[in-house]
Short mmCIF file of C-alpha atoms and ligand atoms in Angstrom, two decimals:
data_model
loop_
_atom_site.label_atom_id
_atom_site.label_comp_id
_atom_site.label_asym_id
_atom_site.label_seq_id
_atom_site.Cartn_x
_atom_site.Cartn_y
_atom_site.Cartn_z
CA MET A 1 0.00 0.00 0.00
CA ARG A 2 1.25 3.41 -0.85
CA GLN A 3 0.08 6.72 0.46
CA GLN A 4 1.40 10.19 -0.03
CA ILE A 5 0.93 13.19 2.16
CA LYS A 6 1.60 16.66 1.07
CA GLN A 7 1.36 18.79 4.10
CA GLY A 8 3.44 21.79 3.23
CA ARG A 9 3.27 25.03 1.36
CA ASN A 10 3.24 25.10 -2.42
CA ALA A 11 6.16 24.08 -4.58
CA ARG A 12 7.04 27.62 -5.52
CA ARG A 13 7.60 28.68 -1.92
CA ARG A 14 9.73 25.59 -1.37
CA PHE A 15 11.78 26.38 -4.44
CA LEU A 16 12.39 29.94 -3.26
CA ARG A 17 13.29 28.79 0.24
CA ASP A 18 15.79 26.27 -1.11
CA LEU A 19 17.34 28.97 -3.27
CA THR A 20 17.73 31.17 -0.22
CA ARG A 21 19.21 28.40 1.86
CA PHE A 22 21.74 27.23 -0.67
CA GLY A 23 22.67 30.52 -2.14
CA ALA A 24 20.32 33.02 -3.64
CA ALA A 25 22.59 33.37 -6.63
CA ALA A 26 22.08 29.76 -7.69
CA THR A 27 21.30 29.39 -11.36
CA ALA A 28 19.22 26.60 -12.89
CA GLY A 29 22.49 24.85 -13.70
CA THR A 30 23.90 24.94 -10.19
CA LEU A 31 20.52 23.89 -8.78
CA LEU A 32 20.63 20.71 -10.83
CA ALA A 33 23.97 19.93 -9.20
CA LEU A 34 22.45 20.08 -5.73
CA PRO A 35 21.78 16.78 -3.95
CA ALA A 36 18.15 15.58 -3.76
CA TRP A 37 17.75 16.69 -0.15
CA ALA A 38 18.94 20.17 -0.99
CA GLN A 39 16.35 20.37 -3.76
CA GLY A 40 13.68 19.66 -1.17
CA ALA A 41 12.93 16.06 -2.21
CA ARG A 42 10.52 14.36 0.16
CA ILE A 43 11.73 12.23 3.02
CA ARG A 44 10.50 8.69 2.47
CA LEU A 45 9.26 6.86 5.56
CA GLY A 46 8.70 3.09 5.27
CA LEU A 47 6.13 1.86 7.79
CA MET A 48 6.04 -1.87 8.52
CA LEU A 49 3.24 -2.37 11.02
CA PRO A 50 0.45 -4.87 11.64
CA TYR A 51 -2.84 -3.65 10.17
CA SER A 52 -4.49 -7.07 10.49
CA GLY A 53 -4.58 -9.80 13.16
CA THR A 54 -4.31 -9.63 16.94
CA TYR A 55 -1.97 -6.59 16.88
CA ALA A 56 -3.87 -4.58 14.23
CA GLN A 57 -5.10 -1.94 16.66
CA LEU A 58 -1.53 -1.44 17.94
CA GLY A 59 -0.22 -0.73 14.45
CA THR A 60 -2.91 1.86 13.79
CA ALA A 61 -2.25 3.62 17.11
CA ILE A 62 1.48 3.84 16.30
CA GLU A 63 0.79 5.32 12.86
CA ASN A 64 -1.70 7.79 14.36
CA GLY A 65 0.81 8.96 16.95
CA LEU A 66 3.53 9.35 14.32
CA ARG A 67 1.25 11.37 12.03
CA MET A 68 0.23 13.59 14.91
CA ALA A 69 3.83 14.44 15.81
CA LEU A 70 4.58 15.24 12.15
CA ASP A 71 1.43 17.32 11.91
CA GLU A 72 2.57 19.35 14.91
CA GLY A 73 5.77 20.00 12.93
CA ARG A 74 3.66 21.26 10.00
CA GLY A 75 4.15 17.97 8.21
CA ARG A 76 7.86 18.50 7.62
CA LEU A 77 11.12 16.98 8.75
CA GLY A 78 14.05 19.36 8.62
CA GLY A 79 12.04 21.54 6.22
CA ARG A 80 11.23 18.67 3.84
CA GLU A 81 7.86 17.14 3.05
CA VAL A 82 7.22 13.55 3.98
CA GLU A 83 5.99 10.58 1.98
CA PHE A 84 4.72 7.35 3.58
CA PHE A 85 5.13 3.83 2.19
CA LYS A 86 3.08 1.34 4.18
CA VAL A 87 3.13 -2.44 4.51
CA ASP A 88 0.84 -4.63 6.61
CA ASP A 89 3.40 -6.98 8.18
CA GLU A 90 0.60 -9.22 9.57
CA SER A 91 2.80 -9.88 12.65
CA GLU A 92 4.33 -12.59 10.45
CA PRO A 93 8.11 -12.97 10.99
CA SER A 94 8.55 -15.21 7.91
CA LYS A 95 7.56 -12.28 5.63
CA ALA A 96 9.60 -9.62 7.43
CA THR A 97 12.85 -9.63 5.45
CA ASP A 98 11.07 -9.64 2.07
CA ASN A 99 8.79 -6.78 3.16
CA ALA A 100 11.71 -4.73 4.51
CA ASN A 101 13.82 -5.37 1.40
CA ARG A 102 10.94 -4.25 -0.80
CA LEU A 103 10.59 -0.98 1.09
CA ILE A 104 14.29 -0.33 0.69
CA THR A 105 14.91 -1.43 -2.89
CA ARG A 106 11.56 -0.67 -4.59
CA ASP A 107 10.32 2.28 -2.54
CA LYS A 108 13.78 3.63 -1.66
CA VAL A 109 12.74 4.63 1.85
CA ASP A 110 15.09 6.77 3.92
CA VAL A 111 13.90 5.28 7.22
CA LEU A 112 12.39 1.91 8.12
CA ILE A 113 9.85 2.23 10.93
CA GLY A 114 8.54 -0.94 12.61
CA SER A 115 7.30 -3.08 14.00
CA VAL A 116 5.03 -4.25 16.84
CA HIS A 117 5.97 -7.96 16.90
CA SER A 118 9.47 -8.85 18.13
CA GLY A 119 9.92 -11.57 15.50
CA VAL A 120 9.07 -9.17 12.68
CA ALA A 121 11.41 -6.53 14.11
CA MET A 122 14.24 -9.08 14.15
CA GLY A 123 13.75 -9.68 10.41
CA MET A 124 13.76 -5.93 9.78
CA LEU A 125 16.85 -5.56 11.94
CA LYS A 126 18.72 -8.10 9.82
CA VAL A 127 17.93 -6.08 6.68
CA ALA A 128 18.77 -2.76 8.38
CA ARG A 129 22.12 -4.12 9.56
CA GLU A 130 22.99 -5.47 6.11
CA SER A 131 21.86 -2.41 4.16
CA GLY A 132 22.79 0.27 6.69
CA THR A 133 19.27 1.74 6.44
CA LEU A 134 18.22 3.95 9.31
CA MET A 135 15.60 2.07 11.39
CA ILE A 136 13.37 3.10 14.28
CA ILE A 137 11.49 0.51 16.33
CA PRO A 138 8.27 2.06 17.69
CA ASN A 139 7.20 -0.96 19.76
CA ALA A 140 8.79 -4.42 19.41
CA GLY A 141 10.81 -5.14 22.54
CA ALA A 142 13.20 -7.82 21.16
CA ASP A 143 16.08 -7.52 23.65
CA ALA A 144 18.75 -8.31 21.04
CA ALA A 145 17.96 -5.18 18.99
CA THR A 146 19.49 -2.98 21.67
CA GLY A 147 21.60 -5.79 23.12
CA PRO A 148 24.04 -8.07 21.26
CA LEU A 149 22.74 -6.94 17.84
CA CYS A 150 22.73 -3.21 18.59
CA THR A 151 24.07 -1.07 15.77
CA ALA A 152 24.58 2.62 15.05
CA ASN A 153 21.72 2.93 12.53
CA VAL A 154 19.00 1.34 14.69
CA PHE A 155 17.07 3.18 17.43
CA ARG A 156 14.12 2.20 19.60
CA THR A 157 11.51 4.63 20.92
CA SER A 158 9.55 2.10 22.99
CA PHE A 159 11.13 -0.37 25.45
CA SER A 160 13.13 -3.59 25.59
CA ASN A 161 11.16 -6.68 26.62
CA TRP A 162 13.33 -6.73 29.75
CA GLN A 163 12.21 -3.26 30.89
CA PRO A 164 8.47 -3.18 31.77
CA VAL A 165 8.42 -6.49 33.66
CA HIS A 166 11.72 -6.14 35.49
CA PRO A 167 10.14 -4.22 38.42
CA LEU A 168 7.06 -6.50 38.51
CA GLY A 169 8.75 -9.30 40.47
CA ARG A 170 9.72 -6.93 43.26
CA VAL A 171 6.22 -5.40 43.31
CA MET A 172 4.58 -8.82 43.61
CA PHE A 173 6.98 -9.99 46.32
CA GLU A 174 6.29 -6.85 48.34
CA LYS A 175 2.58 -7.62 48.04
CA GLY A 176 3.29 -10.91 49.82
CA HIS A 177 3.37 -13.34 46.88
CA ARG A 178 6.04 -16.05 47.08
CA LYS A 179 5.01 -18.58 44.41
CA ALA A 180 3.98 -17.40 40.97
CA VAL A 181 2.98 -18.95 37.65
CA PHE A 182 3.96 -17.10 34.45
CA ILE A 183 1.81 -17.57 31.34
CA THR A 184 2.45 -16.16 27.87
CA TRP A 185 2.76 -16.74 24.13
CA LYS A 186 5.77 -18.74 23.00
CA TYR A 187 7.75 -16.16 21.05
CA ALA A 188 10.47 -13.62 21.86
CA ALA A 189 8.29 -11.03 23.63
CA GLY A 190 6.69 -13.64 25.91
CA GLU A 191 9.90 -15.55 26.59
CA GLU A 192 11.98 -12.44 27.26
CA SER A 193 9.28 -11.01 29.53
CA LEU A 194 9.32 -14.26 31.49
CA THR A 195 13.13 -14.21 31.80
CA SER A 196 13.08 -10.64 33.06
CA PHE A 197 10.20 -11.27 35.47
CA LYS A 198 11.94 -14.36 36.86
CA GLU A 199 15.15 -12.38 37.36
CA GLY A 200 13.33 -9.72 39.43
CA PHE A 201 11.02 -12.09 41.34
CA THR A 202 13.81 -14.53 42.21
CA ALA A 203 16.14 -11.72 43.30
CA ALA A 204 13.39 -10.49 45.64
CA GLY A 205 13.01 -14.01 47.13
CA GLY A 206 10.09 -15.48 45.13
CA THR A 207 9.88 -18.62 42.98
CA VAL A 208 8.31 -19.13 39.55
CA VAL A 209 6.71 -22.53 40.10
CA LYS A 210 5.44 -23.06 36.56
CA GLU A 211 5.96 -21.52 33.10
CA LEU A 212 3.00 -21.94 30.77
CA PHE A 213 3.07 -21.23 27.03
CA LEU A 214 0.81 -21.31 24.02
CA PRO A 215 1.75 -20.53 20.42
CA PHE A 216 1.29 -16.95 19.15
CA PRO A 217 -1.43 -15.76 18.50
CA ASN A 218 -3.46 -18.70 19.90
CA VAL A 219 -6.19 -17.75 22.41
CA GLU A 220 -7.39 -21.19 23.53
CA PHE A 221 -6.55 -20.58 27.19
CA GLN A 222 -8.93 -23.05 28.86
CA ALA A 223 -6.57 -25.99 29.46
CA LEU A 224 -3.87 -23.70 30.88
CA LEU A 225 -6.37 -21.94 33.17
CA THR A 226 -7.44 -25.35 34.51
CA GLU A 227 -3.77 -26.12 35.18
CA ILE A 228 -3.33 -22.81 37.07
CA ALA A 229 -6.38 -23.63 39.20
CA SER A 230 -4.87 -26.97 40.14
CA ILE A 231 -1.40 -25.50 40.93
CA LYS A 232 -2.94 -22.83 43.21
CA PRO A 233 0.01 -20.35 43.10
CA ASP A 234 -0.05 -17.17 45.22
CA ALA A 235 -0.33 -15.11 42.02
CA VAL A 236 -0.10 -15.25 38.22
CA ALA A 237 2.01 -12.94 36.04
CA CYS A 238 1.71 -12.76 32.26
CA PHE A 239 2.56 -11.11 28.96
CA PHE A 240 -0.30 -10.69 26.48
CA ALA A 241 -1.26 -7.75 24.29
CA GLY A 242 -3.88 -6.61 21.77
CA GLY A 243 -6.81 -8.91 20.96
CA GLY A 244 -5.20 -11.82 22.86
CA ALA A 245 -5.05 -9.74 26.05
CA VAL A 246 -8.80 -9.04 25.83
CA LYS A 247 -9.60 -12.75 25.58
CA PHE A 248 -7.14 -13.78 28.31
CA VAL A 249 -8.42 -11.30 30.89
CA LYS A 250 -12.04 -12.24 30.18
CA ASP A 251 -11.33 -15.98 30.26
CA TYR A 252 -9.34 -15.63 33.52
CA ALA A 253 -12.34 -13.98 35.18
CA ALA A 254 -14.86 -16.37 33.59
CA ALA A 255 -12.87 -19.34 34.93
CA GLY A 256 -13.46 -17.96 38.43
CA LEU A 257 -9.76 -17.28 39.04
CA LYS A 258 -9.81 -13.49 39.33
CA ASP A 259 -10.94 -13.38 42.96
CA LYS A 260 -8.88 -16.40 44.02
CA ILE A 261 -5.45 -15.94 42.40
CA PRO A 262 -4.41 -12.30 41.73
CA LEU A 263 -3.39 -11.63 38.14
CA TYR A 264 -0.53 -9.24 37.24
CA GLY A 265 1.18 -8.44 33.98
CA SER A 266 3.34 -6.15 31.94
CA GLY A 267 1.08 -3.17 31.20
CA PHE A 268 0.36 -4.29 27.62
CA LEU A 269 -2.27 -6.54 29.22
CA THR A 270 -4.56 -3.56 29.77
CA GLU A 271 -3.36 -1.06 27.10
CA GLY A 272 -5.91 0.11 24.57
CA VAL A 273 -8.24 -2.78 25.46
CA LEU A 274 -9.94 -1.76 28.72
CA ALA A 275 -13.30 -1.02 27.11
CA ALA A 276 -13.37 -4.49 25.57
CA GLN A 277 -12.23 -6.19 28.80
CA GLY A 278 -14.90 -4.45 30.92
CA ASP A 279 -15.30 -5.54 34.55
CA ALA A 280 -12.94 -8.48 34.07
CA ALA A 281 -10.01 -6.02 34.11
CA GLU A 282 -11.01 -4.05 37.23
CA GLY A 283 -8.30 -4.13 39.88
CA LEU A 284 -5.56 -5.70 37.71
CA MET A 285 -2.08 -4.36 38.51
CA THR A 286 0.56 -3.94 35.84
CA THR A 287 3.89 -2.20 35.22
CA LEU A 288 4.62 -0.07 32.14
CA HIS A 289 6.41 3.04 30.90
CA TYR A 290 3.11 4.92 30.41
CA ALA A 291 -0.33 5.32 31.98
CA ASP A 292 -3.38 7.17 30.64
CA SER A 293 -3.84 8.96 33.93
CA LEU A 294 -0.34 10.49 34.21
CA ASP A 295 -1.18 13.81 35.76
CA THR A 296 1.10 16.13 33.77
CA PRO A 297 0.20 19.05 31.48
CA ARG A 298 2.21 17.33 28.72
CA ASN A 299 0.18 14.12 28.91
CA LYS A 300 -3.12 15.93 29.18
CA ALA A 301 -2.37 18.12 26.15
CA PHE A 302 -1.31 15.04 24.16
CA ARG A 303 -4.43 13.10 25.10
CA ASN A 304 -6.76 15.97 24.24
CA ALA A 305 -5.11 16.63 20.89
CA TYR A 306 -5.08 12.92 19.97
CA ALA A 307 -8.74 12.46 20.93
CA LYS A 308 -9.65 15.48 18.81
CA MET A 309 -7.65 14.32 15.80
CA PHE A 310 -8.58 10.62 15.78
CA LYS A 311 -11.83 10.46 17.80
CA ALA A 312 -10.18 7.77 19.91
CA GLU A 313 -8.33 7.51 23.22
CA PRO A 314 -4.55 7.19 22.90
CA ASP A 315 -2.59 4.38 24.56
CA VAL A 316 1.07 3.45 25.00
CA TYR A 317 1.36 2.47 21.33
CA ALA A 318 0.12 5.90 20.23
CA VAL A 319 2.68 7.49 22.57
CA GLN A 320 5.50 5.41 21.08
CA GLY A 321 4.46 6.39 17.54
CA TYR A 322 4.28 10.01 18.64
CA ASP A 323 7.75 9.85 20.18
CA THR A 324 9.07 8.32 16.95
CA GLY A 325 7.83 11.44 15.18
CA LEU A 326 9.38 13.70 17.83
CA LEU A 327 12.72 11.91 17.47
CA LEU A 328 12.68 12.26 13.68
CA ARG A 329 11.70 15.92 13.90
CA GLN A 330 14.41 16.72 16.41
CA ALA A 331 17.16 14.90 14.50
CA LEU A 332 16.22 16.18 11.05
CA ASP A 333 15.76 19.74 12.19
CA ARG A 334 19.25 19.52 13.67
CA VAL A 335 20.78 18.38 10.34
CA GLY A 336 18.67 20.72 8.19
CA GLY A 337 16.88 17.79 6.50
CA ASP A 338 20.08 16.14 5.27
CA ILE A 339 19.09 12.58 6.11
CA GLY A 340 21.99 11.26 4.04
CA ASN A 341 24.43 12.74 6.53
CA ARG A 342 24.28 9.55 8.55
CA LYS A 343 26.90 10.48 11.11
CA ALA A 344 25.14 13.73 11.99
CA VAL A 345 21.67 12.11 12.05
CA VAL A 346 22.86 9.34 14.38
CA ALA A 347 24.60 11.87 16.64
CA ALA A 348 21.41 13.99 16.76
CA MET A 349 19.29 10.96 17.66
CA GLU A 350 21.77 9.84 20.29
CA SER A 351 21.64 13.21 22.02
CA ALA A 352 17.89 13.81 21.60
CA VAL A 353 15.80 14.62 24.65
CA ILE A 354 12.21 13.54 24.04
CA ASP A 355 9.53 15.56 25.80
CA SER A 356 7.10 12.65 25.78
CA PRO A 357 3.60 12.24 27.25
CA ARG A 358 5.18 9.38 29.27
CA GLY A 359 7.71 11.82 30.80
CA GLN A 360 10.98 13.14 29.43
CA TRP A 361 13.42 10.45 28.25
CA LYS A 362 16.80 10.06 26.54
CA MET A 363 18.48 7.31 24.54
CA SER A 364 20.80 4.87 26.31
CA LYS A 365 24.17 4.12 24.70
CA ALA A 366 22.48 1.09 23.14
CA HIS A 367 19.79 3.36 21.54
CA ASN A 368 16.92 2.36 23.85
CA PRO A 369 14.87 4.75 26.07
CA VAL A 370 15.96 5.27 29.66
CA GLN A 371 12.58 5.75 31.32
CA ASP A 372 10.41 5.52 34.42
CA ILE A 373 8.29 2.40 34.84
CA TYR A 374 4.93 3.07 36.48
CA LEU A 375 2.85 0.79 38.68
CA ARG A 376 -0.78 0.99 37.54
CA ARG A 377 -4.11 -0.43 38.70
CA VAL A 378 -7.26 -0.61 36.62
CA GLU A 379 -9.88 1.57 38.29
CA LYS A 380 -13.23 2.32 36.69
CA GLY A 381 -11.95 1.43 33.25
CA ASP A 382 -8.75 3.48 33.50
CA ASN A 383 -5.09 2.59 34.05
CA LYS A 384 -4.51 4.65 37.22
CA VAL A 385 -0.92 5.39 38.22
CA ILE A 386 -0.33 4.31 41.79
CA GLY A 387 3.41 4.87 41.89
CA VAL A 388 6.73 4.75 40.09
CA ALA A 389 7.85 1.11 40.18
CA TRP A 390 11.37 1.98 38.96
CA LYS A 391 12.84 5.40 38.27
CA ALA A 392 14.90 5.94 35.08
CA LEU A 393 15.24 2.25 34.27
CA GLU A 394 17.93 1.47 31.70
CA ASP A 395 18.05 -1.85 29.90
CA PRO A 396 21.30 -3.67 30.77
CA ALA A 397 22.00 -3.99 27.02
CA ARG A 398 24.04 -7.14 27.60
CA GLY A 399 26.41 -7.71 24.70
CA CYS A 400 25.99 -4.28 23.09
CA LYS A 401 29.28 -2.67 22.11
CA LEU A 402 27.98 0.79 21.20
CA GLY A 403 29.03 3.86 23.17
C1 BEZ B 501 6.55 -7.60 20.98
O1 BEZ B 501 6.32 -8.55 20.20
O2 BEZ B 501 7.70 -7.21 21.21
C2 BEZ B 501 5.39 -6.91 21.64
C3 BEZ B 501 4.14 -6.95 21.07
C4 BEZ B 501 3.08 -6.29 21.67
C5 BEZ B 501 3.29 -5.56 22.84
C6 BEZ B 501 4.56 -5.53 23.41
C7 BEZ B 501 5.61 -6.21 22.80
#
């Protein structure tokens, strides 16, 4: 799918501005000698996001957030108009490298942006590393992307899978839970969330007594819920997101477990899905780098503007898309739109300070946000912040040699 946006002034004004910037005395001949960026060619953004399947809503929220940030910058990056090239990645890792290669070779994108699913992001990362294309990950938490496979041209504006759940083990231990079951989908995001949770819970003194998996994006939870009931742990922790999170939370309550065995999760469990989960979600506690109810003027302004623009409530995915736009704006304004000046663009992204609705954050040396992780509880259909579970949490970036 291909979509163009022209959000700037008319071509004549652009032409005159470029003449001014690169020397008012430029003749038609010298203008032809200018590089494409200096002639005001559009910046080409390649979006690889899920627009179908269990993560479809997440992909749309990311794109909305990104468009909103660009809109606030009058639709320009470093003075240049923007053109979008979109692919529905279907959260299907086996198609990721072909899709990414197509965006680079056919559509000649300047930046690859994606994806939601860790497996898809790993395929994109492979292509970005081989081709040297600038890539921004607006969700997928695959630890390796800002760990052993970190690289100068790849940045993340969201989180590593290690980050949101790392404080959860300590939180649950402090609430008196000693034996926990962890349940999730069997793919990188679920497995890495489990590893991180186990690290934190074990360090606090707890034990993960059982690890339960089902294939992504399967939602046949019944047999595993029966197993949880028979194990009778003190609590259950989980990673689920999108449509799967709706079904899991409802099935957990319908199985009669909600009032017997407290359910916790990384905050994706209740992001963007509270209306669909209804009463089944009330009281659930989660940890995440954002919460709707963050009581800051920045968050309130963002939420109002988003609701006005899209007639929908924003969630963490919208925030991550928005921050992707802020990062691009900041970096390209700094280099005057010269996206080909890779060294300068990377340096600008590395030193960016993002004034995000989630709170201000900066990039770690491994190109991943250093950010606060909030403890939230669902109250009357809202993710209410009840504290900061971990201040300025930085992913350990094990194996990353950057910086
Ligand atoms: C992931 O695959 O990395 C992921 C997907 C949805 C929410 C959070 C992480």
